[in-house]
Amino acid sequence: MSSRILILPVLLLWFPAPGAAQELDLAHYRLVDLTHAFNARTIYWPTSPSGFRLEQLHHGATADGYFYSANALCTPEHGGTHLDAPIHFGEGRLTAEQIPLQQLIAPAVVIDVSEKTARDPDYRLSRGDVQEFESRYGQIESGAIVLLRTGWSRYWPDRKTYLGDDTAGDASRLHFPSYGEAAARLLVQERKVAALGVDTASIDYGQSADFAVHRVAAEQNVPGFENLTELGALPERGALIIALPMKIEGGSGGPLRAIALVPAHR
Ligand SMILES: [Zn+2]
């Protein structure tokens, strides 16, 4: 008797009803790369002791007559397009390899504040901005990835314009926009979003001294995606984000390859 009861749900899981199958046909999507390439000009935080280093191990013909190329790389975790794992600002919170894939692969909402940031490089996304977005595009669902578009990626890789200052070792004179604390609380604590992404160097604005947004996000195990690019190529809603960081065990972050799948117009 009990086996008959058990079999039916199992069959339903294996054979979804007609029309319910989730088939991902990439021909119906435009693929957008949200990632800056890593190279010698990649921007790191001013206090970072080093940047991206690629050391050539071999490039050319081998003694056995075939071509062979290989490099060694060395990079601080936090530079270029990268992940902030929750442990970056949250003791005991998730490290890079522990972040559930559901927080790295999710639908995006793109909030565009580029007009406001053009007038004020210290602009912070406000609670009102989020509410205004929601009044036009609907409430942000839990589990969504929020991408804040400031327009700052157009300055990449010019360190002085992108960060607002290029004094090595001094992070106190930076000027660039990002999330504000109240908006972050709304998104993280009330909307329960999966991740916060931005096209500037930090999910806190340049003049932040207390990294309030990082701490609000970390507290809820919400990762950050920083130094994204091409956010202008995304719709306010409808894109699927795949943001896969290097799986560094115990890592506080790391290099990130982020892409978007945007439904193509039929
Ligand atoms: Zn970071």
mmCIF file of C-alpha atoms and ligand atoms in Angstrom:
data_model
loop_
_atom_site.group_PDB
_atom_site.id
_atom_site.type_symbol
_atom_site.label_atom_id
_atom_site.label_comp_id
_atom_site.label_asym_id
_atom_site.label_seq_id
_atom_site.Cartn_x
_atom_site.Cartn_y
_atom_site.Cartn_z
ATOM 1 C CA MET A 1 0.000 0.000 0.000
ATOM 2 C CA SER A 2 2.590 2.518 1.016
ATOM 3 C CA SER A 3 4.628 1.988 -2.159
ATOM 4 C CA ARG A 4 1.687 3.129 -4.325
ATOM 5 C CA ILE A 5 1.415 6.305 -2.329
ATOM 6 C CA LEU A 6 5.095 7.026 -2.695
ATOM 7 C CA ILE A 7 5.448 6.272 -6.406
ATOM 8 C CA LEU A 8 3.026 8.891 -7.669
ATOM 9 C CA PRO A 9 4.851 11.983 -6.342
ATOM 10 C CA VAL A 10 8.160 10.566 -7.562
ATOM 11 C CA LEU A 11 6.751 10.116 -11.070
ATOM 12 C CA LEU A 12 5.406 13.659 -11.044
ATOM 13 C CA LEU A 13 8.876 14.953 -10.249
ATOM 14 C CA TRP A 14 10.496 12.975 -13.054
ATOM 15 C CA PHE A 15 7.865 13.700 -15.686
ATOM 16 C CA PRO A 16 6.595 17.272 -15.399
ATOM 17 C CA ALA A 17 3.263 18.059 -17.007
ATOM 18 C CA PRO A 18 3.388 19.025 -20.709
ATOM 19 C CA GLY A 19 4.305 22.685 -21.046
ATOM 20 C CA ALA A 20 5.866 22.820 -17.611
ATOM 21 C CA ALA A 21 9.292 21.669 -18.793
ATOM 22 C CA GLN A 22 11.967 24.327 -18.365
ATOM 23 C CA GLU A 23 14.003 24.315 -21.543
ATOM 24 C CA LEU A 24 16.701 26.942 -21.851
ATOM 25 C CA ASP A 25 17.071 27.796 -25.534
ATOM 26 C CA LEU A 26 19.924 30.305 -25.790
ATOM 27 C CA ALA A 27 18.723 31.389 -29.232
ATOM 28 C CA HIS A 28 16.031 33.341 -27.389
ATOM 29 C CA TYR A 29 18.531 35.336 -25.342
ATOM 30 C CA ARG A 30 21.139 38.020 -25.856
ATOM 31 C CA LEU A 31 24.257 37.283 -23.799
ATOM 32 C CA VAL A 32 25.842 40.274 -22.087
ATOM 33 C CA ASP A 33 29.237 40.121 -20.412
ATOM 34 C CA LEU A 34 29.149 42.192 -17.212
ATOM 35 C CA THR A 35 32.846 41.588 -16.520
ATOM 36 C CA HIS A 36 35.953 43.740 -16.999
ATOM 37 C CA ALA A 37 38.917 41.738 -18.311
ATOM 38 C CA PHE A 38 41.749 41.284 -15.804
ATOM 39 C CA ASN A 39 45.033 42.863 -16.829
ATOM 40 C CA ALA A 40 47.815 45.132 -15.586
ATOM 41 C CA ARG A 41 45.420 48.140 -15.515
ATOM 42 C CA THR A 42 42.739 46.409 -13.427
ATOM 43 C CA ILE A 43 41.679 48.693 -10.580
ATOM 44 C CA TYR A 44 42.174 47.522 -6.987
ATOM 45 C CA TRP A 45 41.354 49.281 -3.725
ATOM 46 C CA PRO A 46 43.965 52.001 -2.995
ATOM 47 C CA THR A 47 45.242 50.165 0.078
ATOM 48 C CA SER A 48 45.714 46.909 -1.843
ATOM 49 C CA PRO A 49 49.370 45.848 -1.679
ATOM 50 C CA SER A 50 49.399 44.589 -5.259
ATOM 51 C CA GLY A 51 47.329 44.325 -8.411
ATOM 52 C CA PHE A 52 46.751 41.640 -11.007
ATOM 53 C CA ARG A 53 49.905 39.821 -12.007
ATOM 54 C CA LEU A 54 50.163 37.319 -14.820
ATOM 55 C CA GLU A 55 53.524 35.605 -14.994
ATOM 56 C CA GLN A 56 54.316 33.787 -18.182
ATOM 57 C CA LEU A 57 55.494 30.246 -17.534
ATOM 58 C CA HIS A 58 55.761 29.257 -21.150
ATOM 59 C CA HIS A 59 54.650 30.592 -24.530
ATOM 60 C CA GLY A 60 55.914 29.052 -27.713
ATOM 61 C CA ALA A 61 57.229 25.889 -29.230
ATOM 62 C CA THR A 62 58.345 23.108 -26.952
ATOM 63 C CA ALA A 63 61.335 20.860 -27.483
ATOM 64 C CA ASP A 64 58.866 18.223 -28.665
ATOM 65 C CA GLY A 65 57.602 20.440 -31.471
ATOM 66 C CA TYR A 66 54.138 21.537 -30.293
ATOM 67 C CA PHE A 67 52.918 24.936 -29.131
ATOM 68 C CA TYR A 68 52.320 25.393 -25.419
ATOM 69 C CA SER A 69 51.159 28.405 -23.368
ATOM 70 C CA ALA A 70 50.680 28.659 -19.592
ATOM 71 C CA ASN A 71 50.802 31.432 -16.977
ATOM 72 C CA ALA A 72 50.719 31.803 -13.224
ATOM 73 C CA LEU A 73 48.396 34.448 -11.815
ATOM 74 C CA CYS A 74 48.436 36.393 -8.579
ATOM 75 C CA THR A 75 45.692 38.753 -7.464
ATOM 76 C CA PRO A 76 44.216 40.214 -4.291
ATOM 77 C CA GLU A 77 40.609 39.058 -3.897
ATOM 78 C CA HIS A 78 39.076 42.526 -4.088
ATOM 79 C CA GLY A 79 39.797 44.128 -7.443
ATOM 80 C CA GLY A 80 38.431 44.105 -10.937
ATOM 81 C CA THR A 81 34.999 42.578 -11.365
ATOM 82 C CA HIS A 82 34.760 40.600 -8.164
ATOM 83 C CA LEU A 83 32.683 39.019 -5.434
ATOM 84 C CA ASP A 84 32.411 40.258 -1.867
ATOM 85 C CA ALA A 85 31.583 37.188 0.194
ATOM 86 C CA PRO A 86 29.513 37.930 3.326
ATOM 87 C CA ILE A 87 32.491 37.184 5.560
ATOM 88 C CA HIS A 88 34.267 40.207 4.064
ATOM 89 C CA PHE A 89 32.404 42.393 6.591
ATOM 90 C CA GLY A 90 30.603 39.784 8.683
ATOM 91 C CA GLU A 91 32.341 37.560 11.197
ATOM 92 C CA GLY A 92 31.086 33.986 10.932
ATOM 93 C CA ARG A 93 29.240 34.682 7.678
ATOM 94 C CA LEU A 94 29.545 32.746 4.418
ATOM 95 C CA THR A 95 32.886 32.441 2.663
ATOM 96 C CA ALA A 96 33.195 32.480 -1.120
ATOM 97 C CA GLU A 97 32.730 28.760 -1.727
ATOM 98 C CA GLN A 98 29.747 28.531 0.682
ATOM 99 C CA ILE A 99 27.430 30.981 -1.095
ATOM 100 C CA PRO A 100 24.418 29.046 -2.436
ATOM 101 C CA LEU A 101 24.229 28.974 -6.237
ATOM 102 C CA GLN A 102 20.676 30.343 -5.953
ATOM 103 C CA GLN A 103 22.209 33.661 -4.869
ATOM 104 C CA LEU A 104 24.589 33.715 -7.825
ATOM 105 C CA ILE A 105 22.134 32.678 -10.548
ATOM 106 C CA ALA A 106 18.908 34.665 -10.305
ATOM 107 C CA PRO A 107 16.660 37.181 -12.068
ATOM 108 C CA ALA A 108 17.910 40.762 -12.022
ATOM 109 C CA VAL A 109 16.357 44.102 -11.370
ATOM 110 C CA VAL A 110 18.391 47.025 -12.668
ATOM 111 C CA ILE A 111 17.983 50.358 -10.904
ATOM 112 C CA ASP A 112 19.382 53.201 -12.993
ATOM 113 C CA VAL A 113 20.538 56.283 -11.100
ATOM 114 C CA SER A 114 22.966 57.473 -13.777
ATOM 115 C CA GLU A 115 21.202 60.824 -14.192
ATOM 116 C CA LYS A 116 21.523 61.575 -10.484
ATOM 117 C CA THR A 117 25.139 60.414 -10.257
ATOM 118 C CA ALA A 118 26.058 62.608 -13.240
ATOM 119 C CA ARG A 119 25.159 65.582 -11.029
ATOM 120 C CA ASP A 120 26.594 64.161 -7.795
ATOM 121 C CA PRO A 121 29.517 61.705 -7.744
ATOM 122 C CA ASP A 122 28.809 61.040 -4.048
ATOM 123 C CA TYR A 123 25.236 59.995 -4.798
ATOM 124 C CA ARG A 124 23.775 57.148 -2.759
ATOM 125 C CA LEU A 125 20.736 55.132 -3.757
ATOM 126 C CA SER A 126 17.916 56.165 -1.442
ATOM 127 C CA ARG A 127 14.928 54.296 -0.068
ATOM 128 C CA GLY A 128 12.804 56.645 -2.163
ATOM 129 C CA ASP A 129 14.682 55.600 -5.312
ATOM 130 C CA VAL A 130 13.833 51.958 -4.615
ATOM 131 C CA GLN A 131 10.191 52.827 -3.956
ATOM 132 C CA GLU A 132 10.073 54.872 -7.152
ATOM 133 C CA PHE A 133 11.506 51.926 -9.062
ATOM 134 C CA GLU A 134 8.899 49.626 -7.532
ATOM 135 C CA SER A 135 6.041 51.986 -8.360
ATOM 136 C CA ARG A 136 7.044 51.722 -12.036
ATOM 137 C CA TYR A 137 8.229 48.122 -12.294
ATOM 138 C CA GLY A 138 6.570 46.331 -9.395
ATOM 139 C CA GLN A 139 7.862 45.160 -6.054
ATOM 140 C CA ILE A 140 11.302 43.571 -6.058
ATOM 141 C CA GLU A 141 10.935 39.844 -5.421
ATOM 142 C CA SER A 142 12.851 38.018 -2.740
ATOM 143 C CA GLY A 143 15.771 36.181 -4.308
ATOM 144 C CA ALA A 144 16.332 38.780 -7.033
ATOM 145 C CA ILE A 145 19.789 40.140 -7.777
ATOM 146 C CA VAL A 146 19.768 43.943 -7.600
ATOM 147 C CA LEU A 147 22.096 45.724 -10.000
ATOM 148 C CA LEU A 148 22.680 49.431 -9.396
ATOM 149 C CA ARG A 149 23.605 51.308 -12.549
ATOM 150 C CA THR A 150 25.534 54.512 -11.877
ATOM 151 C CA GLY A 151 27.186 54.796 -15.293
ATOM 152 C CA TRP A 152 30.633 54.741 -13.659
ATOM 153 C CA SER A 153 31.900 51.815 -15.743
ATOM 154 C CA ARG A 154 32.453 54.281 -18.592
ATOM 155 C CA TYR A 155 35.443 55.650 -16.625
ATOM 156 C CA TRP A 156 37.118 52.217 -16.372
ATOM 157 C CA PRO A 157 40.123 51.731 -16.275
ATOM 158 C CA ASP A 158 41.018 55.368 -15.530
ATOM 159 C CA ARG A 159 41.706 55.042 -11.819
ATOM 160 C CA LYS A 160 41.498 58.761 -11.003
ATOM 161 C CA THR A 161 38.074 59.302 -12.557
ATOM 162 C CA TYR A 162 36.690 55.903 -11.590
ATOM 163 C CA LEU A 163 37.670 56.093 -7.914
ATOM 164 C CA GLY A 164 37.676 59.895 -7.668
ATOM 165 C CA ASP A 165 41.278 59.834 -6.454
ATOM 166 C CA ASP A 166 44.396 57.875 -7.320
ATOM 167 C CA THR A 167 46.558 58.367 -4.229
ATOM 168 C CA ALA A 168 48.145 54.989 -3.508
ATOM 169 C CA GLY A 169 47.567 53.749 0.029
ATOM 170 C CA ASP A 170 44.903 56.369 0.825
ATOM 171 C CA ALA A 171 41.228 55.398 0.585
ATOM 172 C CA SER A 172 39.901 58.506 2.373
ATOM 173 C CA ARG A 173 39.539 60.727 -0.690
ATOM 174 C CA LEU A 174 37.480 58.477 -2.941
ATOM 175 C CA HIS A 175 34.411 59.813 -4.689
ATOM 176 C CA PHE A 176 32.012 57.514 -6.511
ATOM 177 C CA PRO A 177 28.321 56.653 -6.074
ATOM 178 C CA SER A 178 26.726 53.474 -4.734
ATOM 179 C CA TYR A 179 24.002 52.192 -2.402
ATOM 180 C CA GLY A 180 22.841 54.151 0.628
ATOM 181 C CA GLU A 181 22.336 52.398 3.950
ATOM 182 C CA ALA A 182 18.540 52.850 4.166
ATOM 183 C CA ALA A 183 18.083 51.530 0.624
ATOM 184 C CA ALA A 184 20.319 48.571 1.444
ATOM 185 C CA ARG A 185 18.241 47.790 4.532
ATOM 186 C CA LEU A 186 15.057 47.886 2.476
ATOM 187 C CA LEU A 187 16.521 45.598 -0.194
ATOM 188 C CA VAL A 188 18.329 43.170 2.102
ATOM 189 C CA GLN A 189 16.154 43.004 5.201
ATOM 190 C CA GLU A 190 12.670 43.630 3.797
ATOM 191 C CA ARG A 191 12.845 42.491 0.164
ATOM 192 C CA LYS A 192 15.344 39.728 0.993
ATOM 193 C CA VAL A 193 17.267 40.040 -2.266
ATOM 194 C CA ALA A 194 19.933 37.506 -3.233
ATOM 195 C CA ALA A 195 22.806 39.894 -3.938
ATOM 196 C CA LEU A 196 23.722 43.547 -4.474
ATOM 197 C CA GLY A 197 25.717 44.452 -7.587
ATOM 198 C CA VAL A 198 27.113 47.777 -8.757
ATOM 199 C CA ASP A 199 29.193 49.274 -11.577
ATOM 200 C CA THR A 200 31.487 51.110 -9.146
ATOM 201 C CA ALA A 201 34.310 49.831 -6.917
ATOM 202 C CA SER A 202 32.156 49.205 -3.854
ATOM 203 C CA ILE A 203 28.598 48.637 -2.649
ATOM 204 C CA ASP A 204 29.358 51.529 -0.255
ATOM 205 C CA TYR A 205 29.941 54.933 -1.835
ATOM 206 C CA GLY A 206 33.477 56.297 -2.082
ATOM 207 C CA GLN A 207 33.277 58.586 0.936
ATOM 208 C CA SER A 208 32.005 55.856 3.260
ATOM 209 C CA ALA A 209 34.110 55.399 6.357
ATOM 210 C CA ASP A 210 31.944 52.798 8.124
ATOM 211 C CA PHE A 211 31.032 50.484 5.211
ATOM 212 C CA ALA A 212 27.451 50.402 6.447
ATOM 213 C CA VAL A 213 26.053 48.785 3.290
ATOM 214 C CA HIS A 214 28.679 46.040 3.354
ATOM 215 C CA ARG A 215 27.765 45.302 6.971
ATOM 216 C CA VAL A 216 23.997 45.320 6.369
ATOM 217 C CA ALA A 217 24.470 42.881 3.469
ATOM 218 C CA ALA A 218 26.985 40.664 5.262
ATOM 219 C CA GLU A 219 24.753 40.357 8.310
ATOM 220 C CA GLN A 220 22.103 38.687 6.106
ATOM 221 C CA ASN A 221 24.646 36.627 4.123
ATOM 222 C CA VAL A 222 24.018 38.712 1.004
ATOM 223 C CA PRO A 223 27.050 38.858 -1.308
ATOM 224 C CA GLY A 224 28.183 41.870 -3.338
ATOM 225 C CA PHE A 225 29.257 42.088 -6.980
ATOM 226 C CA GLU A 226 31.546 45.042 -7.598
ATOM 227 C CA ASN A 227 33.108 46.715 -10.645
ATOM 228 C CA LEU A 228 30.450 45.360 -12.983
ATOM 229 C CA THR A 229 30.131 46.739 -16.501
ATOM 230 C CA GLU A 230 27.577 46.908 -19.350
ATOM 231 C CA LEU A 231 24.633 47.405 -16.995
ATOM 232 C CA GLY A 232 23.221 49.831 -19.574
ATOM 233 C CA ALA A 233 22.636 46.872 -21.881
ATOM 234 C CA LEU A 234 20.132 45.334 -19.460
ATOM 235 C CA PRO A 235 16.407 45.981 -19.100
ATOM 236 C CA GLU A 236 14.996 47.056 -15.721
ATOM 237 C CA ARG A 237 13.526 43.579 -15.436
ATOM 238 C CA GLY A 238 13.756 40.300 -17.306
ATOM 239 C CA ALA A 239 17.485 39.522 -17.369
ATOM 240 C CA LEU A 240 18.853 36.399 -15.738
ATOM 241 C CA ILE A 241 22.219 36.869 -14.044
ATOM 242 C CA ILE A 242 24.866 34.189 -13.794
ATOM 243 C CA ALA A 243 27.634 35.488 -11.533
ATOM 244 C CA LEU A 244 30.132 32.759 -10.753
ATOM 245 C CA PRO A 245 33.151 33.666 -8.650
ATOM 246 C CA MET A 246 36.336 31.679 -8.380
ATOM 247 C CA LYS A 247 35.567 29.019 -5.747
ATOM 248 C CA ILE A 248 38.155 29.998 -3.156
ATOM 249 C CA GLU A 249 37.740 27.940 0.010
ATOM 250 C CA GLY A 250 37.630 30.309 2.963
ATOM 251 C CA GLY A 251 37.770 33.264 0.564
ATOM 252 C CA SER A 252 36.407 36.712 1.468
ATOM 253 C CA GLY A 253 35.741 37.308 -2.216
ATOM 254 C CA GLY A 254 37.463 36.769 -5.505
ATOM 255 C CA PRO A 255 37.480 37.281 -9.259
ATOM 256 C CA LEU A 256 33.978 37.045 -10.705
ATOM 257 C CA ARG A 257 32.699 36.220 -14.167
ATOM 258 C CA ALA A 258 29.274 37.766 -14.374
ATOM 259 C CA ILE A 259 27.022 37.515 -17.406
ATOM 260 C CA ALA A 260 23.398 38.286 -18.174
ATOM 261 C CA LEU A 261 20.865 36.454 -20.324
ATOM 262 C CA VAL A 262 18.501 39.033 -21.764
ATOM 263 C CA PRO A 263 15.363 37.798 -23.521
ATOM 264 C CA ALA A 264 15.720 38.743 -27.190
ATOM 265 C CA HIS A 265 12.892 40.635 -28.898
ATOM 266 C CA ARG A 266 10.784 38.274 -30.925
HETATM 267 ZN ZN ZN B 1 35.243 43.752 -2.599
#
